[in-house]
mmCIF file of N, CA and C in Angstrom:
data_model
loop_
_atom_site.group_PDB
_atom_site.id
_atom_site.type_symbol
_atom_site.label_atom_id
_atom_site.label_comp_id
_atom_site.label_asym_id
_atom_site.label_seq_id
_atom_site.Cartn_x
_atom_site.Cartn_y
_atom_site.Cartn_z
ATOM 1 N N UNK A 1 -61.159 149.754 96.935
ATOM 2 C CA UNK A 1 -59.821 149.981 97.463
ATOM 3 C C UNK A 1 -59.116 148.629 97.621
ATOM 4 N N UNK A 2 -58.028 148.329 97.034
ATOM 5 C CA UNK A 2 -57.148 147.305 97.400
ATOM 6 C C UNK A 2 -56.209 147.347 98.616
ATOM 7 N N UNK A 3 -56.768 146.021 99.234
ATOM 8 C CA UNK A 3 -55.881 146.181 100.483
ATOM 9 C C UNK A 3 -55.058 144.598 100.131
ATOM 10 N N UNK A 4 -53.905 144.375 100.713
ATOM 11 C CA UNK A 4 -53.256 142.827 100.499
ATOM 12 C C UNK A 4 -52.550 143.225 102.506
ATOM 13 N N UNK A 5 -53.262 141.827 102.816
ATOM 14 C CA UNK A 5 -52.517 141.672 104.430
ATOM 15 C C UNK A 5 -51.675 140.558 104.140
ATOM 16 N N UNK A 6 -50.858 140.322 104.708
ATOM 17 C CA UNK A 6 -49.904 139.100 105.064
ATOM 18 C C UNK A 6 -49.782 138.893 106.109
ATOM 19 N N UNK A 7 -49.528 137.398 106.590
ATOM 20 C CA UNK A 7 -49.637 137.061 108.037
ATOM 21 C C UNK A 7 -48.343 135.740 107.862
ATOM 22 N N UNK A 8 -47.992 135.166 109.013
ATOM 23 C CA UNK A 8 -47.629 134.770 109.348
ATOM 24 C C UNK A 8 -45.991 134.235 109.686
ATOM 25 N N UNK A 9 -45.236 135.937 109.288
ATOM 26 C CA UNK A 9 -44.065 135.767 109.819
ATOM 27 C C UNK A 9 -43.753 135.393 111.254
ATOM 28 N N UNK A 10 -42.423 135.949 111.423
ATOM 29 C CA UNK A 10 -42.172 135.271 113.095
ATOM 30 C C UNK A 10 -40.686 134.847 113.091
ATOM 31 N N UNK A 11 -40.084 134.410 114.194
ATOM 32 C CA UNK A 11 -38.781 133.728 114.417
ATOM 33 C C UNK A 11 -38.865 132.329 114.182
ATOM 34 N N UNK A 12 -38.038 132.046 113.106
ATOM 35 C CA UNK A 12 -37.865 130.910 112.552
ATOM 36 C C UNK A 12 -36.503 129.808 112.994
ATOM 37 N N UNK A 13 -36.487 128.875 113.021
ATOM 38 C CA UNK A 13 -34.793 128.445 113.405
ATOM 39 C C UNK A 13 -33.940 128.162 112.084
ATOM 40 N N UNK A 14 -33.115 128.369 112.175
ATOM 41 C CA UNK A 14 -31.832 127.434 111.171
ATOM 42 C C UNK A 14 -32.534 126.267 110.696
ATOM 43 N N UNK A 15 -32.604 125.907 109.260
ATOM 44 C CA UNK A 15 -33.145 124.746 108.987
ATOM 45 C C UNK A 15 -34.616 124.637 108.457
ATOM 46 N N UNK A 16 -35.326 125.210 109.271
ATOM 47 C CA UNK A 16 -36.842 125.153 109.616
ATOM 48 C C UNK A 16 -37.532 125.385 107.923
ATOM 49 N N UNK A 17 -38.736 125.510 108.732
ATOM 50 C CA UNK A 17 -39.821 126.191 107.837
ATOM 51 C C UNK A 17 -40.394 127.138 107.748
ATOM 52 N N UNK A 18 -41.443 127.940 106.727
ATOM 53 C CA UNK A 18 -42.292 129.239 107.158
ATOM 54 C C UNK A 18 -43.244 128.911 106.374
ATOM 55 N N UNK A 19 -44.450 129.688 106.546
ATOM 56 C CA UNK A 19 -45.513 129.438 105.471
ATOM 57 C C UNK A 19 -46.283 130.878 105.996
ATOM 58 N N UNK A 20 -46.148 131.625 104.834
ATOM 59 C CA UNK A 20 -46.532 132.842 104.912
ATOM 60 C C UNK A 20 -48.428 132.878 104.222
ATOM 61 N N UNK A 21 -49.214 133.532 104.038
ATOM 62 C CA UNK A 21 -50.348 134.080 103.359
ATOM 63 C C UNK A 21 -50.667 135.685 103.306
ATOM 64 N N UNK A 22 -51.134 135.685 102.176
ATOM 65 C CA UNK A 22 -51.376 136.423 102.217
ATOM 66 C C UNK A 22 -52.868 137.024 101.738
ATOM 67 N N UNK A 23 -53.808 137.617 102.114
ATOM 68 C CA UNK A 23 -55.319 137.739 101.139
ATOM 69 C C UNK A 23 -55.297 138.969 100.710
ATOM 70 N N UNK A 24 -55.957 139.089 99.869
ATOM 71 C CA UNK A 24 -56.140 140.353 98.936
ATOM 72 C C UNK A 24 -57.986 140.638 98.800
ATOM 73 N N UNK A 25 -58.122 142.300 98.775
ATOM 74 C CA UNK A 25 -59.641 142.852 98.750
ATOM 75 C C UNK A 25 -59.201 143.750 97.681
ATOM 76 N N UNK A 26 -60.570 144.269 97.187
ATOM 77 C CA UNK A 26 -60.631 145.166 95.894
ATOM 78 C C UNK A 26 -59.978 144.769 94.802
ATOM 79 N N UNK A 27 -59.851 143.500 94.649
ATOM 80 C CA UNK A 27 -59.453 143.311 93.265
ATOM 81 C C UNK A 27 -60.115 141.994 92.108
ATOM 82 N N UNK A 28 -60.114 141.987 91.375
ATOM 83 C CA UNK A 28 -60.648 141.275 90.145
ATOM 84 C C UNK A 28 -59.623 140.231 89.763
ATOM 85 N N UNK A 29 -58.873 139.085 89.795
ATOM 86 C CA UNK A 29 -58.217 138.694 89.290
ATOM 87 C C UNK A 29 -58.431 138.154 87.672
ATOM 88 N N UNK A 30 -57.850 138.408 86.702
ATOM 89 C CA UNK A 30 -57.969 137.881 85.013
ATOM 90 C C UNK A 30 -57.683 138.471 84.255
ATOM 91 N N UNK A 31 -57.550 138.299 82.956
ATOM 92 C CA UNK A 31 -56.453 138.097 82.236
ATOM 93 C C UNK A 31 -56.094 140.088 81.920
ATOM 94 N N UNK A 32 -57.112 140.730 82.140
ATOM 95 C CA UNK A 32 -57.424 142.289 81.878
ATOM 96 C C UNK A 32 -57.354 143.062 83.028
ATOM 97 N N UNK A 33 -57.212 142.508 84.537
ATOM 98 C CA UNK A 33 -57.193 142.885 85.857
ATOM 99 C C UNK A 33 -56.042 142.317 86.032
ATOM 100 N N UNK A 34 -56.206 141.597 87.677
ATOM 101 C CA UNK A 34 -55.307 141.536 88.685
ATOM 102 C C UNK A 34 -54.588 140.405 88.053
ATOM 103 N N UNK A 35 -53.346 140.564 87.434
ATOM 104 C CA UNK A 35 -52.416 139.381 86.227
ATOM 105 C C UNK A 35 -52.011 138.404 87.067
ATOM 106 N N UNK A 36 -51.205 138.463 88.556
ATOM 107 C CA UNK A 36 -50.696 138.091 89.648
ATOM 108 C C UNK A 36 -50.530 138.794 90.441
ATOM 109 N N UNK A 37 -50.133 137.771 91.307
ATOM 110 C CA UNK A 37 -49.798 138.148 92.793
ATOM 111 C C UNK A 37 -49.004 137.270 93.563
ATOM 112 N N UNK A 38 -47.758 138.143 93.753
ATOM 113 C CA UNK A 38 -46.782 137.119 94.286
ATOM 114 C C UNK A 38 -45.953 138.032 95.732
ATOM 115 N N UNK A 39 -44.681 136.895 96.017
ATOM 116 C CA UNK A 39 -43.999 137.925 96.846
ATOM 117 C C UNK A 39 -42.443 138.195 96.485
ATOM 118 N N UNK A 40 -42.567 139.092 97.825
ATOM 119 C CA UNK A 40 -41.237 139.775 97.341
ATOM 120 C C UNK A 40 -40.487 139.686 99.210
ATOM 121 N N UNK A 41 -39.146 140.173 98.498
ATOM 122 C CA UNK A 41 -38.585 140.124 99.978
ATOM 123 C C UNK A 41 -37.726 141.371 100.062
ATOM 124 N N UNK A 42 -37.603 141.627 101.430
ATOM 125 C CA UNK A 42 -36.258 143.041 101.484
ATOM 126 C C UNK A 42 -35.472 143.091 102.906
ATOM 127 N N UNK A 43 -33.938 143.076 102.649
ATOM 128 C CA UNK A 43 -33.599 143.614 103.940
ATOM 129 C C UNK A 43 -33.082 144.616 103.759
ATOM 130 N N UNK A 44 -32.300 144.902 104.896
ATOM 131 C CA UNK A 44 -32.214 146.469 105.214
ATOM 132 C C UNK A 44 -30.840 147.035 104.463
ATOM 133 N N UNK A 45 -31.050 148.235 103.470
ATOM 134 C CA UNK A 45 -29.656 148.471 103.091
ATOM 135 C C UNK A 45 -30.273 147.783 101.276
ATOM 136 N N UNK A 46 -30.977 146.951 100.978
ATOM 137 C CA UNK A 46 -30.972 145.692 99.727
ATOM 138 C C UNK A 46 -32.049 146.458 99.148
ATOM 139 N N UNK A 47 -32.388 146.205 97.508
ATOM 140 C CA UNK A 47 -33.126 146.088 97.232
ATOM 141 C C UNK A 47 -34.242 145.091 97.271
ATOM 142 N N UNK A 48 -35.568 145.430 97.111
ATOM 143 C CA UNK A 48 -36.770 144.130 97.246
ATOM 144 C C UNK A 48 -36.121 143.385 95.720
ATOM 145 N N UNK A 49 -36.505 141.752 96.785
ATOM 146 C CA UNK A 49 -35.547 140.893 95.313
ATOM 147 C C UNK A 49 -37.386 139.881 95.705
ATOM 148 N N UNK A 50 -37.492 139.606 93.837
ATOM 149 C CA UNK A 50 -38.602 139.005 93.903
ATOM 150 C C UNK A 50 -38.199 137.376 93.887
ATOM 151 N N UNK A 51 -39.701 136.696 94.406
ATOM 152 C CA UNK A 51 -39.130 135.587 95.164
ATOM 153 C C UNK A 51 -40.356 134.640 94.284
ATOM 154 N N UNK A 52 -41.192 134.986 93.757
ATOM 155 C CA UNK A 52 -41.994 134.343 92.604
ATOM 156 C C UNK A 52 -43.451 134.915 92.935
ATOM 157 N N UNK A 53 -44.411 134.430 91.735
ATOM 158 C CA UNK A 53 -45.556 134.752 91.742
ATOM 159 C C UNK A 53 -46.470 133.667 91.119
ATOM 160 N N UNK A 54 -47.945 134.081 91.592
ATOM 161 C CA UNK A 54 -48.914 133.165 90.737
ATOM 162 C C UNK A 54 -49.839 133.739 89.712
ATOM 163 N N UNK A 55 -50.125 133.674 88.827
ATOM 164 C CA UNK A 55 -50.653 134.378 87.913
ATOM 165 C C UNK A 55 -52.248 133.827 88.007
ATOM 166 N N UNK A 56 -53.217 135.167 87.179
ATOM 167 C CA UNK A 56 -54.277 134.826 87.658
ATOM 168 C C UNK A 56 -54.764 132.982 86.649
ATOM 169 N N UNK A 57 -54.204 132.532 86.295
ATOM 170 C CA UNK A 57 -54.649 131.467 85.394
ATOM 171 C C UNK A 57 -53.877 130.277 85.704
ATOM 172 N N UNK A 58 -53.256 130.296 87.282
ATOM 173 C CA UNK A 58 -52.456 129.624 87.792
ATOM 174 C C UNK A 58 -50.731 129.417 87.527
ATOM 175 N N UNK A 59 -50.707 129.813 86.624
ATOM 176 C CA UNK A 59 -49.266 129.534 86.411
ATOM 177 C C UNK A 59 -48.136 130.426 87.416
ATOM 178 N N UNK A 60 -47.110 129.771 87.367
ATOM 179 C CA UNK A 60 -46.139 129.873 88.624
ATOM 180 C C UNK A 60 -44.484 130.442 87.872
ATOM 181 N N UNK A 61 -44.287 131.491 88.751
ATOM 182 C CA UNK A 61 -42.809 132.021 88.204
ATOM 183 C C UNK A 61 -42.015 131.531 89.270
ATOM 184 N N UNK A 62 -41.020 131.578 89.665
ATOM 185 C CA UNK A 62 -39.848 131.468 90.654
ATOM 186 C C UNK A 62 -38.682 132.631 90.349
ATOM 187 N N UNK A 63 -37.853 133.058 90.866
ATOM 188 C CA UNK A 63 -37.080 133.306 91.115
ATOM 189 C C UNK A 63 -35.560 132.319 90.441
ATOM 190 N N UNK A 64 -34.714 132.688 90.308
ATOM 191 C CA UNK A 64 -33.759 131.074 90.126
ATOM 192 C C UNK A 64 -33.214 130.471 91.277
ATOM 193 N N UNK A 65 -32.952 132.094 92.209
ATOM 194 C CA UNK A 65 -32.189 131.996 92.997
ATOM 195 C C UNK A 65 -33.296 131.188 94.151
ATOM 196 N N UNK A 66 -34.484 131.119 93.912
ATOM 197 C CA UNK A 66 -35.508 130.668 95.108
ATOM 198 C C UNK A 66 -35.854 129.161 94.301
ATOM 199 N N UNK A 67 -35.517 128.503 93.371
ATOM 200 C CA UNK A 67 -35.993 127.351 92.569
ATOM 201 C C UNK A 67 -35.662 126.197 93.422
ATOM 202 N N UNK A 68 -36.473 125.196 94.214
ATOM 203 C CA UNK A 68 -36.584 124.381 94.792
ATOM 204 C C UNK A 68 -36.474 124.293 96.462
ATOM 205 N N UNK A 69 -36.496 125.705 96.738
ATOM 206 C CA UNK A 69 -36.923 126.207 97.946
ATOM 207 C C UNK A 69 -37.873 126.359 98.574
ATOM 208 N N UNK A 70 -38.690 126.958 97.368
ATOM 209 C CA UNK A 70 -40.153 127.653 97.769
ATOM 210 C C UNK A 70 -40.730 127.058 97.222
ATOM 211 N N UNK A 71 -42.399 127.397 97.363
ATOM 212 C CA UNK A 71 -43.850 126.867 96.635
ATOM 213 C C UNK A 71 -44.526 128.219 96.866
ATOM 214 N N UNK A 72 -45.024 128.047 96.434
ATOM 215 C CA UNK A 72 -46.313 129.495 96.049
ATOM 216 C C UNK A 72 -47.265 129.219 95.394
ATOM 217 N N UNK A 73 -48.747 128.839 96.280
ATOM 218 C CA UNK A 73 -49.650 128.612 96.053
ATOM 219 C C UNK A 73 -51.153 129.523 96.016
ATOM 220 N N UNK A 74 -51.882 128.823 95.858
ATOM 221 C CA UNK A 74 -53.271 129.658 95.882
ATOM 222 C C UNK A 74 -54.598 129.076 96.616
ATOM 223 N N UNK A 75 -55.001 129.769 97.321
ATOM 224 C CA UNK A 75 -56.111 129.019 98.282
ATOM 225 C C UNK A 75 -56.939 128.524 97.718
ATOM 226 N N UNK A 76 -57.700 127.154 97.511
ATOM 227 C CA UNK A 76 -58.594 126.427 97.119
ATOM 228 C C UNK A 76 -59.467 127.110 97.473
ATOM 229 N N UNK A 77 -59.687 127.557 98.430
ATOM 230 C CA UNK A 77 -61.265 128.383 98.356
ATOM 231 C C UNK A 77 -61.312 129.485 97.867
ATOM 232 N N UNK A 78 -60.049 130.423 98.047
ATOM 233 C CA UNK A 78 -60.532 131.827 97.714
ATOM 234 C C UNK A 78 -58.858 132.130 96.654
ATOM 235 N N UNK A 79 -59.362 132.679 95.294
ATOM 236 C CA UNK A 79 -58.320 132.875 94.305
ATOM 237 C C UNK A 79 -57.286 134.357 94.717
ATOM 238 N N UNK A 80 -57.918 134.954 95.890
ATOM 239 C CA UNK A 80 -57.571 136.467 96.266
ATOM 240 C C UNK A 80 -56.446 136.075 97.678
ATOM 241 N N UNK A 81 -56.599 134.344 97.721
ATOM 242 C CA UNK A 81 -55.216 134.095 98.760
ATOM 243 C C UNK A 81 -54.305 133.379 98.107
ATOM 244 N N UNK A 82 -52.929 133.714 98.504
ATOM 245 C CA UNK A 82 -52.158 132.889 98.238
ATOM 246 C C UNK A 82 -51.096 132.630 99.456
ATOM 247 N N UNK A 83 -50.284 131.822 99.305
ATOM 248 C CA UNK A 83 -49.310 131.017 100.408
ATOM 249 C C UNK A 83 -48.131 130.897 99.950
ATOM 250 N N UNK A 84 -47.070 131.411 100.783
ATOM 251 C CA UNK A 84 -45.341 131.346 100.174
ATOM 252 C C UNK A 84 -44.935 129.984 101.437
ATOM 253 N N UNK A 85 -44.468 129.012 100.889
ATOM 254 C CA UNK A 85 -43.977 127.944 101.754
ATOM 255 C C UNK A 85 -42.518 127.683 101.601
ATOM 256 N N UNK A 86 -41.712 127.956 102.441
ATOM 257 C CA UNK A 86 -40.604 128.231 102.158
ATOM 258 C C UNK A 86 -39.082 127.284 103.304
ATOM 259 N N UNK A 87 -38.555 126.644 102.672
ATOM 260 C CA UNK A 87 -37.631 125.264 103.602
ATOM 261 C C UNK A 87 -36.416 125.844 103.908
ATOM 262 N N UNK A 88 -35.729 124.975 104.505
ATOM 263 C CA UNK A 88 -34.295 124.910 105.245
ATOM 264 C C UNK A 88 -33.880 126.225 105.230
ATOM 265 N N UNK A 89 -34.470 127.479 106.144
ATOM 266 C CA UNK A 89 -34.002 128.397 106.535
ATOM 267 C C UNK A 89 -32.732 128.712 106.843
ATOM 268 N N UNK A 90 -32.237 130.148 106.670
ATOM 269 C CA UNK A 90 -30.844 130.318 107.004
ATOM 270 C C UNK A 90 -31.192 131.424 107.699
ATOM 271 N N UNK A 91 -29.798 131.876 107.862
ATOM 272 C CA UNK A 91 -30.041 133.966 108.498
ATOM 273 C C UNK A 91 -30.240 134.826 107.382
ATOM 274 N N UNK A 92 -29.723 134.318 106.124
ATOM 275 C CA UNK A 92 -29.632 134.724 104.875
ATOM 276 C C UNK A 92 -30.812 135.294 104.396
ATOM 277 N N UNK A 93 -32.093 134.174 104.846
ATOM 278 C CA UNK A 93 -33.649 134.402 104.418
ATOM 279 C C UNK A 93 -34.342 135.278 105.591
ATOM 280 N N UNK A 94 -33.888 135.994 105.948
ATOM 281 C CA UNK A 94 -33.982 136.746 107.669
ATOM 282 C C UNK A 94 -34.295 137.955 107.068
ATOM 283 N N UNK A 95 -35.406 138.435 106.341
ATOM 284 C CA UNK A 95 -35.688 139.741 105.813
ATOM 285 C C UNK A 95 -37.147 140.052 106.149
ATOM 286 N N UNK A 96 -37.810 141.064 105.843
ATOM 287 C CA UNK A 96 -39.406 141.894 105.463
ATOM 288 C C UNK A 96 -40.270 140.764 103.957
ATOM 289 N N UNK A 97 -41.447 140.161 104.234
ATOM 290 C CA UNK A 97 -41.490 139.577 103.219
ATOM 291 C C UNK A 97 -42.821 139.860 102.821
ATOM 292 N N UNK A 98 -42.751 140.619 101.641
ATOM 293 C CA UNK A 98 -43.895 141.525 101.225
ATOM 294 C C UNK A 98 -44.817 140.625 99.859
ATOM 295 N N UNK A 99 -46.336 140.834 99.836
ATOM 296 C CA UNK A 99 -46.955 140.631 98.721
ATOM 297 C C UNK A 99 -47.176 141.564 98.094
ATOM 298 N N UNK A 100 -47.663 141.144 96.674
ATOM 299 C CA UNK A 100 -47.879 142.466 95.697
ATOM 300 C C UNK A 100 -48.513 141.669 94.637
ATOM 301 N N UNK A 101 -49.772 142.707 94.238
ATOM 302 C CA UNK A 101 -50.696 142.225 93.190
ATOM 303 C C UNK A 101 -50.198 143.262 92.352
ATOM 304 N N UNK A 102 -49.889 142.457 90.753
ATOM 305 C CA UNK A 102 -49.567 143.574 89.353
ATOM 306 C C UNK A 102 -50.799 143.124 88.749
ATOM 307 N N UNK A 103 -51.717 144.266 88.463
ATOM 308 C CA UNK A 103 -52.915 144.939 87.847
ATOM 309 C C UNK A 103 -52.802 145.461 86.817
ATOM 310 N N UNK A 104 -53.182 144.651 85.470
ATOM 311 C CA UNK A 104 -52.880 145.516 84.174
ATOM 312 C C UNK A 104 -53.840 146.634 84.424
ATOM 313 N N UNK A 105 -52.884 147.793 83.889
ATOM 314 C CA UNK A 105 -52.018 147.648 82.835
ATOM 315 C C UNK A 105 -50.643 147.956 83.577
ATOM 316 N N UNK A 106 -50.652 148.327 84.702
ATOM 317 C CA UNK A 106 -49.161 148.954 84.894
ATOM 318 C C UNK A 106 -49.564 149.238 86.305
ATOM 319 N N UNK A 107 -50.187 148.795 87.326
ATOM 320 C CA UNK A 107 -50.274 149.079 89.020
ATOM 321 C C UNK A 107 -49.732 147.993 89.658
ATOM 322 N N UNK A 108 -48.923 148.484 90.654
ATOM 323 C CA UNK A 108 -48.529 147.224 91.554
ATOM 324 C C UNK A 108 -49.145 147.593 93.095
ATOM 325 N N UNK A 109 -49.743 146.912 94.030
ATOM 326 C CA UNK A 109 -50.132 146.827 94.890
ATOM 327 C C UNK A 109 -49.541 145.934 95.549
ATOM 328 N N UNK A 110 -49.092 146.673 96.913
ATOM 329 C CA UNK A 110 -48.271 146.067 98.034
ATOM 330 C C UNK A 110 -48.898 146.259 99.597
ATOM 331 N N UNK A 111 -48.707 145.283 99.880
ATOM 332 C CA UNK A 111 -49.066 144.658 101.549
ATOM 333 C C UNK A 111 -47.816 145.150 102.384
ATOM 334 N N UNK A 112 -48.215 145.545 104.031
ATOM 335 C CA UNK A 112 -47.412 145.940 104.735
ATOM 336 C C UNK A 112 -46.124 145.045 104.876
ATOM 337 N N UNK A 113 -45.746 143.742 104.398
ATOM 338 C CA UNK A 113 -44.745 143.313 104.862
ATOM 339 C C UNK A 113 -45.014 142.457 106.201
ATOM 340 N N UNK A 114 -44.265 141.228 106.205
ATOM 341 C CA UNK A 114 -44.393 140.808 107.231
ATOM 342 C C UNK A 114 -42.669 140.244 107.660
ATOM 343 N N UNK A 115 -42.194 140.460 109.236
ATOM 344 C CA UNK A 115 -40.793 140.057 109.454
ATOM 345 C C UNK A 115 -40.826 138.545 109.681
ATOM 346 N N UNK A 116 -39.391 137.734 108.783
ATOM 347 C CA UNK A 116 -39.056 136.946 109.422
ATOM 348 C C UNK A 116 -37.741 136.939 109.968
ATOM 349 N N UNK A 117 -37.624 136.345 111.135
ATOM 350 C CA UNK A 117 -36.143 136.422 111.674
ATOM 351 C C UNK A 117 -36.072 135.119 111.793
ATOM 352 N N UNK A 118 -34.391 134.197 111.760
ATOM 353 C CA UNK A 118 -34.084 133.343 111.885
ATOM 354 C C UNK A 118 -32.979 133.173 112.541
ATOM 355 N N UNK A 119 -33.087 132.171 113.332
ATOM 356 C CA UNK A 119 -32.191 132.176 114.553
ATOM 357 C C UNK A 119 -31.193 131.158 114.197
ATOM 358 N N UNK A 120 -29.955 131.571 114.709
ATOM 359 C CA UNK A 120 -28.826 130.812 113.581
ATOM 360 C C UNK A 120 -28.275 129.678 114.861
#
């Protein structure tokens, strides 16, 4: 069974920082399994707008609209974590910020979401 938790939202200030994780169970990451795993974001009323991913062979997507904002990494110890690090907060970035592993051939697996709020 695949489970993906995320941790470490919270109230953020204007400006600031966040650094989200997230770990993942039941899955295989490579080139025939778990392809990536990245995140996503949503507020209320919006569609989830994706915010980048890491693929299982390391390589890194972005977003355009997130290009020199974020980092999205992968835990040196364990390939089933990864980390969204994310700068100079607004209210703008004040949404639900979800992970999701895409599993060839065609499954996406999603984590409960975690809130950030930012205080303007």
């Amino acid at each position: 069974q695949v489970q993906l938790v995320e941790s470490g939202g919270g109230l953020v200030q204007t400006g600031g920082s966040l650094r989200l994780s997230c770990a993942a169970s039941g899955i295989t990451f490579g080139i025939f399994g778990a392809y990536y795993m990245g995140w996503y974001r949503q507020t209320v009323g919006e569609e989830r707008e994706l915010i980048g991913f890491i693929t299982y062979d390391g390589n890194l997507k972005y977003a355009d609209s997130m290009k020199g904002r974020v980092t999205i990494s992968k835990d040196d110890g364990s390939e089933n974590t990864i980390y969204l690090e994310m700068n100079n907060l607004t209210p703008a970035d004040a949404a639900v910020y979800y992970c999701k592993v895409y599993q060839r051939p065609s499954s996406d697996y999603w984590g409960q979401g975690t809130r950030v709020a930012v205080s303007s």
